[in-house]
Coordinates of N, CA and C in Angstrom, one line a residue:
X98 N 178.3 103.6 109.4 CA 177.9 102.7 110.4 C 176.4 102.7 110.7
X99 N 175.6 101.3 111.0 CA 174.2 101.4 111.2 C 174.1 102.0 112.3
X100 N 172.7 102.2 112.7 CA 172.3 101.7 114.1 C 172.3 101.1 115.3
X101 N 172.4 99.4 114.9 CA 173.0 99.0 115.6 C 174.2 99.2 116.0
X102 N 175.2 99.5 115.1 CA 176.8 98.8 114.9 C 176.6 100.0 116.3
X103 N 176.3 101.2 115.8 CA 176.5 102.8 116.5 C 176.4 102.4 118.0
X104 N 175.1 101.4 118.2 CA 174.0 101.4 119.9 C 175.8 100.5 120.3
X105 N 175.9 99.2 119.4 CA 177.0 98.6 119.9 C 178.5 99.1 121.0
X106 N 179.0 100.2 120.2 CA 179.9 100.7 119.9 C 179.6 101.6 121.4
X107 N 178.8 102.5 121.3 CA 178.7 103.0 122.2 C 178.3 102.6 123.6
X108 N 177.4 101.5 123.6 CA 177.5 100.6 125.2 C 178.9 100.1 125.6
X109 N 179.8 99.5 124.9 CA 180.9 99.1 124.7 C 182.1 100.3 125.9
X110 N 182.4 101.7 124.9 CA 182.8 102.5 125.7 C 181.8 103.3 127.0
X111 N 180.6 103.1 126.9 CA 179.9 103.3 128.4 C 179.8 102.8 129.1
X112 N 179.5 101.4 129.1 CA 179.2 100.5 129.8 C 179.8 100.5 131.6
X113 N 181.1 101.3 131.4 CA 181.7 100.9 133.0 C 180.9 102.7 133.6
X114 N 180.2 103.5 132.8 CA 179.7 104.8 133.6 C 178.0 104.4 133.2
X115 N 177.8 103.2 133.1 CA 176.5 103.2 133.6 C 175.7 102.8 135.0
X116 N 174.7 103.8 135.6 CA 175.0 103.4 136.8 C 173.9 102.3 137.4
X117 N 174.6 102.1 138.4 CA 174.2 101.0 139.1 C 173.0 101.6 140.6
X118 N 171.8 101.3 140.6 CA 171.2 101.9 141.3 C 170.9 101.6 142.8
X119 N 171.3 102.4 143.9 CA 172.0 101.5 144.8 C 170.5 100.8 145.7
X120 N 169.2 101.3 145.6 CA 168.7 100.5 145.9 C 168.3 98.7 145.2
X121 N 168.7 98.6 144.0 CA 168.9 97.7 143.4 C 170.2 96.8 143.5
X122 N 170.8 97.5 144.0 CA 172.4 96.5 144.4 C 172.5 96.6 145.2
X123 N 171.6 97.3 146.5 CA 171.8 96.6 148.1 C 170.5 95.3 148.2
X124 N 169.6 95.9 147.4 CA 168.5 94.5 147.5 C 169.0 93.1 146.6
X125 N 169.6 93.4 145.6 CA 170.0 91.9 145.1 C 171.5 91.3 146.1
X126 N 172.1 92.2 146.5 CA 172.9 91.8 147.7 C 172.8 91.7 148.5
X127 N 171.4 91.7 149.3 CA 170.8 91.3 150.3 C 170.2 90.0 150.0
X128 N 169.4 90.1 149.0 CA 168.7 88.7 148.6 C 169.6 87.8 148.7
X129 N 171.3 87.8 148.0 CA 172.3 86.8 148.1 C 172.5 86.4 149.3
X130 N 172.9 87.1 150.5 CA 173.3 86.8 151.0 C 172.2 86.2 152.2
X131 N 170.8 86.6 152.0 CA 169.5 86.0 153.2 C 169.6 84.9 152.0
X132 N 169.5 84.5 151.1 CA 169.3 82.9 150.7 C 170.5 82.3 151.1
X133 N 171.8 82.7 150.7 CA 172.5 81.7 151.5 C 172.1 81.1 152.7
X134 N 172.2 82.4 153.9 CA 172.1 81.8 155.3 C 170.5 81.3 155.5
X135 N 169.6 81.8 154.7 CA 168.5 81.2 155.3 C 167.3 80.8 153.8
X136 N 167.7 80.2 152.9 CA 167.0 80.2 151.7 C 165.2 79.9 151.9
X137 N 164.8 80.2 151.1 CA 163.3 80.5 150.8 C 162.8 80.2 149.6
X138 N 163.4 78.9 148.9 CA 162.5 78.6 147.9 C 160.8 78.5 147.3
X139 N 160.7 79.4 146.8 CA 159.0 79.5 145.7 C 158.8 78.3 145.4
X140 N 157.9 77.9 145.7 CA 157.2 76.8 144.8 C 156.7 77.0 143.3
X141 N 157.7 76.3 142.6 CA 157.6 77.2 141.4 C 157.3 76.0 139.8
X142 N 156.9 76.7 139.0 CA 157.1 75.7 137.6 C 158.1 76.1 136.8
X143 N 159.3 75.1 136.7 CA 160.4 75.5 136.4 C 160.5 76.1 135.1
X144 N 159.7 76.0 134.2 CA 159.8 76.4 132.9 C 159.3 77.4 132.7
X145 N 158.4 77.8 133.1 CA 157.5 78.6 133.0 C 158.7 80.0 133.5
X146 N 159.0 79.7 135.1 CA 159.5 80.9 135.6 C 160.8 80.8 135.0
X147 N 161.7 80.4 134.4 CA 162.8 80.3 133.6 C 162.1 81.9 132.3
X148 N 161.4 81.1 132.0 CA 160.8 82.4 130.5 C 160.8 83.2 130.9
X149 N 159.8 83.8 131.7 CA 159.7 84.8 132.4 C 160.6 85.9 133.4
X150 N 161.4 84.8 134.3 CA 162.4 85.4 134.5 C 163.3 85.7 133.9
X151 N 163.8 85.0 132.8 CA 165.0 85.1 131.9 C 164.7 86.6 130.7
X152 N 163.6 86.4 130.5 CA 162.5 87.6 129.6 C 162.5 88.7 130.5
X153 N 161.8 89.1 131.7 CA 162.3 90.4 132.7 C 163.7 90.7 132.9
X154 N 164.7 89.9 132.8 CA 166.1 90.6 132.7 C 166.3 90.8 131.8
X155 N 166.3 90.2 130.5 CA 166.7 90.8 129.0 C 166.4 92.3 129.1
X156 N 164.8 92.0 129.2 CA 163.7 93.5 128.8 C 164.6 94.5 129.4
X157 N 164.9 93.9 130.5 CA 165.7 95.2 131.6 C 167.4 95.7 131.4
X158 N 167.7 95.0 130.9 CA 169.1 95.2 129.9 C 168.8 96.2 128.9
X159 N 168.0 95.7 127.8 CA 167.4 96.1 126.8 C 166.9 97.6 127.4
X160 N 166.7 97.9 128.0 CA 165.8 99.2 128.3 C 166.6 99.9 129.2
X161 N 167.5 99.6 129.5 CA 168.3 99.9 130.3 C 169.5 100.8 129.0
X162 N 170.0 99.8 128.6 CA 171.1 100.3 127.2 C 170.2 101.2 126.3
X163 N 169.2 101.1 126.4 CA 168.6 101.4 125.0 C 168.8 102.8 125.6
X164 N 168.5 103.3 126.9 CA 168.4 104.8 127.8 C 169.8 105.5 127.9
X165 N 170.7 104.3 127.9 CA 172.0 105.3 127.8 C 172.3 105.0 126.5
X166 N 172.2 104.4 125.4 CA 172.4 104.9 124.5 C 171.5 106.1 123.8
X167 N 170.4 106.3 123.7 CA 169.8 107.2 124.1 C 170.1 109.3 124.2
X168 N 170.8 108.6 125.7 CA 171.4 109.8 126.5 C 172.4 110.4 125.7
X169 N 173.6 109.2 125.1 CA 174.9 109.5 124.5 C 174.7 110.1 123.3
X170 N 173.6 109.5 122.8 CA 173.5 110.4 121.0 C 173.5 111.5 121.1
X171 N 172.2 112.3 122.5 CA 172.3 113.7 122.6 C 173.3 114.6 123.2
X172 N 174.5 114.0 123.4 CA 175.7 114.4 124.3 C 176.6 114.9 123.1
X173 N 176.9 115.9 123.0 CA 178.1 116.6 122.4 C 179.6 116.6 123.3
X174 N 179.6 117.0 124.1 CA 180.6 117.2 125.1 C 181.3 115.3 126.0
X175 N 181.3 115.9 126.8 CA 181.8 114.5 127.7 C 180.6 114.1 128.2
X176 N 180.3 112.9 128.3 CA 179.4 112.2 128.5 C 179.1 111.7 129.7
X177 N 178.0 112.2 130.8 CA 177.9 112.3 132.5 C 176.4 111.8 132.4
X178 N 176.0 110.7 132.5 CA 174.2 110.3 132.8 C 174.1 111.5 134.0
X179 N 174.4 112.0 135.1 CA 173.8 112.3 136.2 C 173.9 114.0 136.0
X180 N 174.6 114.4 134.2 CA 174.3 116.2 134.1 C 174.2 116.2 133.1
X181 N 172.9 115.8 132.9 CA 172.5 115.8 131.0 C 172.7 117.4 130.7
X182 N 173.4 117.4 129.2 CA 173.3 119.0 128.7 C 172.4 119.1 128.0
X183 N 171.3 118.4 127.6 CA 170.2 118.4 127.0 C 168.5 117.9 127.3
X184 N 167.8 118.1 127.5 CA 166.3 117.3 127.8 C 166.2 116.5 126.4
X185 N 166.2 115.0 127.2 CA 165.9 113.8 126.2 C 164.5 113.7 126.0
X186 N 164.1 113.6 124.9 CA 162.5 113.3 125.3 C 162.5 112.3 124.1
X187 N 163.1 111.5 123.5 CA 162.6 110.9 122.3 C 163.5 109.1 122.6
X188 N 163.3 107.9 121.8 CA 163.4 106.7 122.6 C 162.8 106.5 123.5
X189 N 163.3 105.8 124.5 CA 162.8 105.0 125.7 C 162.5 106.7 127.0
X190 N 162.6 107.7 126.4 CA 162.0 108.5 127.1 C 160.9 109.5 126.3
X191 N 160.5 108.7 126.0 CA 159.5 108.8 125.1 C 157.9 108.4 125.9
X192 N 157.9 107.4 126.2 CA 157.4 106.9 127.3 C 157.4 106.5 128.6
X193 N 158.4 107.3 128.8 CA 158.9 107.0 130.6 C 160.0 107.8 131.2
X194 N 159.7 108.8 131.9 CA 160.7 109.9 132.2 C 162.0 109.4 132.9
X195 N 161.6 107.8 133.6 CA 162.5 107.5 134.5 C 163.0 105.9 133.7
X196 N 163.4 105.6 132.5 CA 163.6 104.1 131.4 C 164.4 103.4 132.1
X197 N 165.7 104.0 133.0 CA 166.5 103.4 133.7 C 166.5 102.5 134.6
X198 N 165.8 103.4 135.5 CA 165.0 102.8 136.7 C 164.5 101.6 136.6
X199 N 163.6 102.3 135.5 CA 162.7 100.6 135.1 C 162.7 99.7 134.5
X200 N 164.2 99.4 134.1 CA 164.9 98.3 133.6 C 165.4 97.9 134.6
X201 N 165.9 98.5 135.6 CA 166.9 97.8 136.4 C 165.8 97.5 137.7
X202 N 164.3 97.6 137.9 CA 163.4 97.1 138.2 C 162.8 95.9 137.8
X203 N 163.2 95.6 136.4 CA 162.8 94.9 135.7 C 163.6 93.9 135.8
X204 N 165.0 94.1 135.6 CA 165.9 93.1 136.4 C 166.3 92.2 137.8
X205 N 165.6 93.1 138.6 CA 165.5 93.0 139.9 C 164.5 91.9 140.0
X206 N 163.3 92.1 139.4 CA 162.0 91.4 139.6 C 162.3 90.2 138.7
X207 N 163.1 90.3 137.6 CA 163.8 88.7 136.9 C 164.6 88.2 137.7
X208 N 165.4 88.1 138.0 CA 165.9 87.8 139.1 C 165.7 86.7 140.1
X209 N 164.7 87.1 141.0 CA 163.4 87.0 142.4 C 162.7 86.0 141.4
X210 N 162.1 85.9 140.0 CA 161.7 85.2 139.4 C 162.0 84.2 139.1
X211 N 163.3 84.2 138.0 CA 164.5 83.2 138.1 C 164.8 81.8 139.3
X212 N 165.0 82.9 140.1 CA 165.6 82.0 141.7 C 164.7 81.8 142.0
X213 N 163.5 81.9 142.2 CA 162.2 81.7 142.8 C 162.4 82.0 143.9
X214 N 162.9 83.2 144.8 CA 163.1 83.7 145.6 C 162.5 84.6 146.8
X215 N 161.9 84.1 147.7 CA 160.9 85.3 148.1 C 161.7 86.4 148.9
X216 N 163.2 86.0 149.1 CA 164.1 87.3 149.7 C 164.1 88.1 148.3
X217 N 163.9 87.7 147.5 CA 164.3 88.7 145.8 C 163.1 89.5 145.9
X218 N 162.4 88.9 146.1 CA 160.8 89.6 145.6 C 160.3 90.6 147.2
X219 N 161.2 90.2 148.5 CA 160.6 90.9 149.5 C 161.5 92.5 149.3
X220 N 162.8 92.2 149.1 CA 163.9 93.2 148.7 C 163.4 94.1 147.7
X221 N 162.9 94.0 146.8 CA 162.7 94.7 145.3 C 161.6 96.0 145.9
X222 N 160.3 95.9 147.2 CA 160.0 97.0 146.9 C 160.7 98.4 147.5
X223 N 161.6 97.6 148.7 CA 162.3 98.7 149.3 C 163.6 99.8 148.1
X224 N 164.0 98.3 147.4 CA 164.9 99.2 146.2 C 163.9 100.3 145.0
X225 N 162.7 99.5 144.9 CA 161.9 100.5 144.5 C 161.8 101.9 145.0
X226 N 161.4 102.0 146.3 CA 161.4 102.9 147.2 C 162.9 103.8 147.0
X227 N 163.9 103.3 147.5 CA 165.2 104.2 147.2 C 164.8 104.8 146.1
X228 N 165.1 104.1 145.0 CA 165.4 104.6 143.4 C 164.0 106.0 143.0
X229 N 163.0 105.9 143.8 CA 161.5 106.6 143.4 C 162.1 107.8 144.3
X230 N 162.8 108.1 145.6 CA 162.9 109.3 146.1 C 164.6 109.7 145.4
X231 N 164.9 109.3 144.9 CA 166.1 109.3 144.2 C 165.5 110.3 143.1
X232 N 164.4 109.4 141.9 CA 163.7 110.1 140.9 C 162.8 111.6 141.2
X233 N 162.5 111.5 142.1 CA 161.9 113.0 142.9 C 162.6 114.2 142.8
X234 N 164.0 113.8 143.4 CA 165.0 114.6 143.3 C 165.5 114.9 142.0
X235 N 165.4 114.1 141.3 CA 166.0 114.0 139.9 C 164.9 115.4 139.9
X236 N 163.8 115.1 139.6 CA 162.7 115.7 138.5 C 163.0 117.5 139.1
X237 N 163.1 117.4 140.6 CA 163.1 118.8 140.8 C 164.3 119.6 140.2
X238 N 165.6 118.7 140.5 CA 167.0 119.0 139.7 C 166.6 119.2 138.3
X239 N 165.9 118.7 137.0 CA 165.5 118.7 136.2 C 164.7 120.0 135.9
X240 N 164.0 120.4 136.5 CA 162.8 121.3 136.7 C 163.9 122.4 136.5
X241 N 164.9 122.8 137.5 CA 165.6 123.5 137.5 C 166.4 124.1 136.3
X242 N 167.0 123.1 135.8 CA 168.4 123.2 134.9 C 166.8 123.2 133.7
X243 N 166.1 123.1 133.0 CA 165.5 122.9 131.7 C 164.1 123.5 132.0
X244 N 163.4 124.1 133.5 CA 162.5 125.1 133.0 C 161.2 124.5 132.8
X245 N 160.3 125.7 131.5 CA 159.1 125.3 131.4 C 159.3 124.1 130.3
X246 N 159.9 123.6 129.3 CA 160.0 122.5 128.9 C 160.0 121.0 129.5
X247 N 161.0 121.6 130.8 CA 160.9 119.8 131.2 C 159.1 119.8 132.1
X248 N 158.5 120.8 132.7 CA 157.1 121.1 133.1 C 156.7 120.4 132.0
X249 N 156.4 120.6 130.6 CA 155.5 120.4 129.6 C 156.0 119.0 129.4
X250 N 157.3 118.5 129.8 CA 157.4 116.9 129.5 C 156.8 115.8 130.0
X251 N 156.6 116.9 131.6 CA 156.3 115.7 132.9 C 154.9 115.6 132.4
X252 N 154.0 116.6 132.1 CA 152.8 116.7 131.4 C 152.5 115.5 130.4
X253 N 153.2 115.1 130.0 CA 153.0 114.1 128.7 C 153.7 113.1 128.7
X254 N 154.8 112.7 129.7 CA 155.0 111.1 129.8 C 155.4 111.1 131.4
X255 N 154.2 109.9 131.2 CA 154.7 109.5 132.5 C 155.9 109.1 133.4
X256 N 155.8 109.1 134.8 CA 156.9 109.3 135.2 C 158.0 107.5 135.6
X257 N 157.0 106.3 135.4 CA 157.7 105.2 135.2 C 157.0 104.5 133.7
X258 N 155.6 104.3 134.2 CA 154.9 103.4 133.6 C 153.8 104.1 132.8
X259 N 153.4 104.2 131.9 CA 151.9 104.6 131.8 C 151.3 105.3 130.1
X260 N 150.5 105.7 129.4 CA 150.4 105.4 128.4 C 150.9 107.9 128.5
X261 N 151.6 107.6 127.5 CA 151.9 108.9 127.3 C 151.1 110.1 126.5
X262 N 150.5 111.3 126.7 CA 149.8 112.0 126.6 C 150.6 112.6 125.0
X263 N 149.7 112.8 124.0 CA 150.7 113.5 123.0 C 149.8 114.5 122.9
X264 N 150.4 115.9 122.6 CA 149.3 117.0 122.5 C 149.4 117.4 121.4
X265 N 148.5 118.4 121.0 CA 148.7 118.7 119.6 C 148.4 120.2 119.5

């Protein structure tokens, strides 16, 4: 079986334990429900923000699966995103300690795009906010369970965004 067929196959059976980040599903659930009762349409160019928008969610799908698939290759045992048995550092954490996050950031901000929404876009930085003291936690949890390696990882890729350090 390729690669693909493998990424396939395995989103397939993950897909219902991938998680859902709750400041990102209380802000797009908030955005729903403030545009219903009080909408706030962007003045927007429909085409344009269609690409764009529709392009920030893909990406964020895409980077999102790519992370748990990712995760699942290096999992021997039963399969838990939130108690890795191993430090990932290669794929989409390769460049970004936190890939998840920032797909489902990326989603968020498609979204707010999409709808031309300024409840989408006023929501996204407080979900930001959750998800970043969420990641804090992670990294110390991390620090713990994997030591001076996960130290030497935070060293060399950054923690959302940013161009990754290779040493030699």
């Amino acid at each position: 079986m390729g690669t693909f067929q493998r990424a396939v196959v395995i989103l397939k059976e993950e897909a219902g334990r991938v998680p859902l980040p709750p400041g990102q599903v209380v802000g797009l659930v908030l955005d729903y429900v403030l545009e219903r009762l009080h909408g706030t349409p962007v003045p927007r160019a429909r085409g344009l923000q269609k690409v764009v928008g529709t392009g920030l969610i893909l990406a964020g799908m895409v980077m999102t699966a790519w992370a748990v698939v990712e995760r699942r290759q290096h999992t021997v045992g039963s399969f838990a995103l939130g108690r890795p048995e191993t430090l990932v550092t290669s794929g989409p954490y390769a460049v970004s300690r936190h890939p998840m996050y920032l797909g489902w950031w990326m989603i968020h901000a498609g979204v707010a795009i999409l709808n031309g929404s300024y409840w989408a876009l006023a929501t996204l930085p407080a979900g930001v906010l959750v998800e970043h003291l969420g990641a804090l936690w992670e990294e110390k949890m991390l620090q713990q369970e994997f030591g001076e390696p996960y130290l030497e990882y935070m060293k060399d890729v950054p923690r959302y965004v940013g161009i990754p350090r290779h040493r030699e």
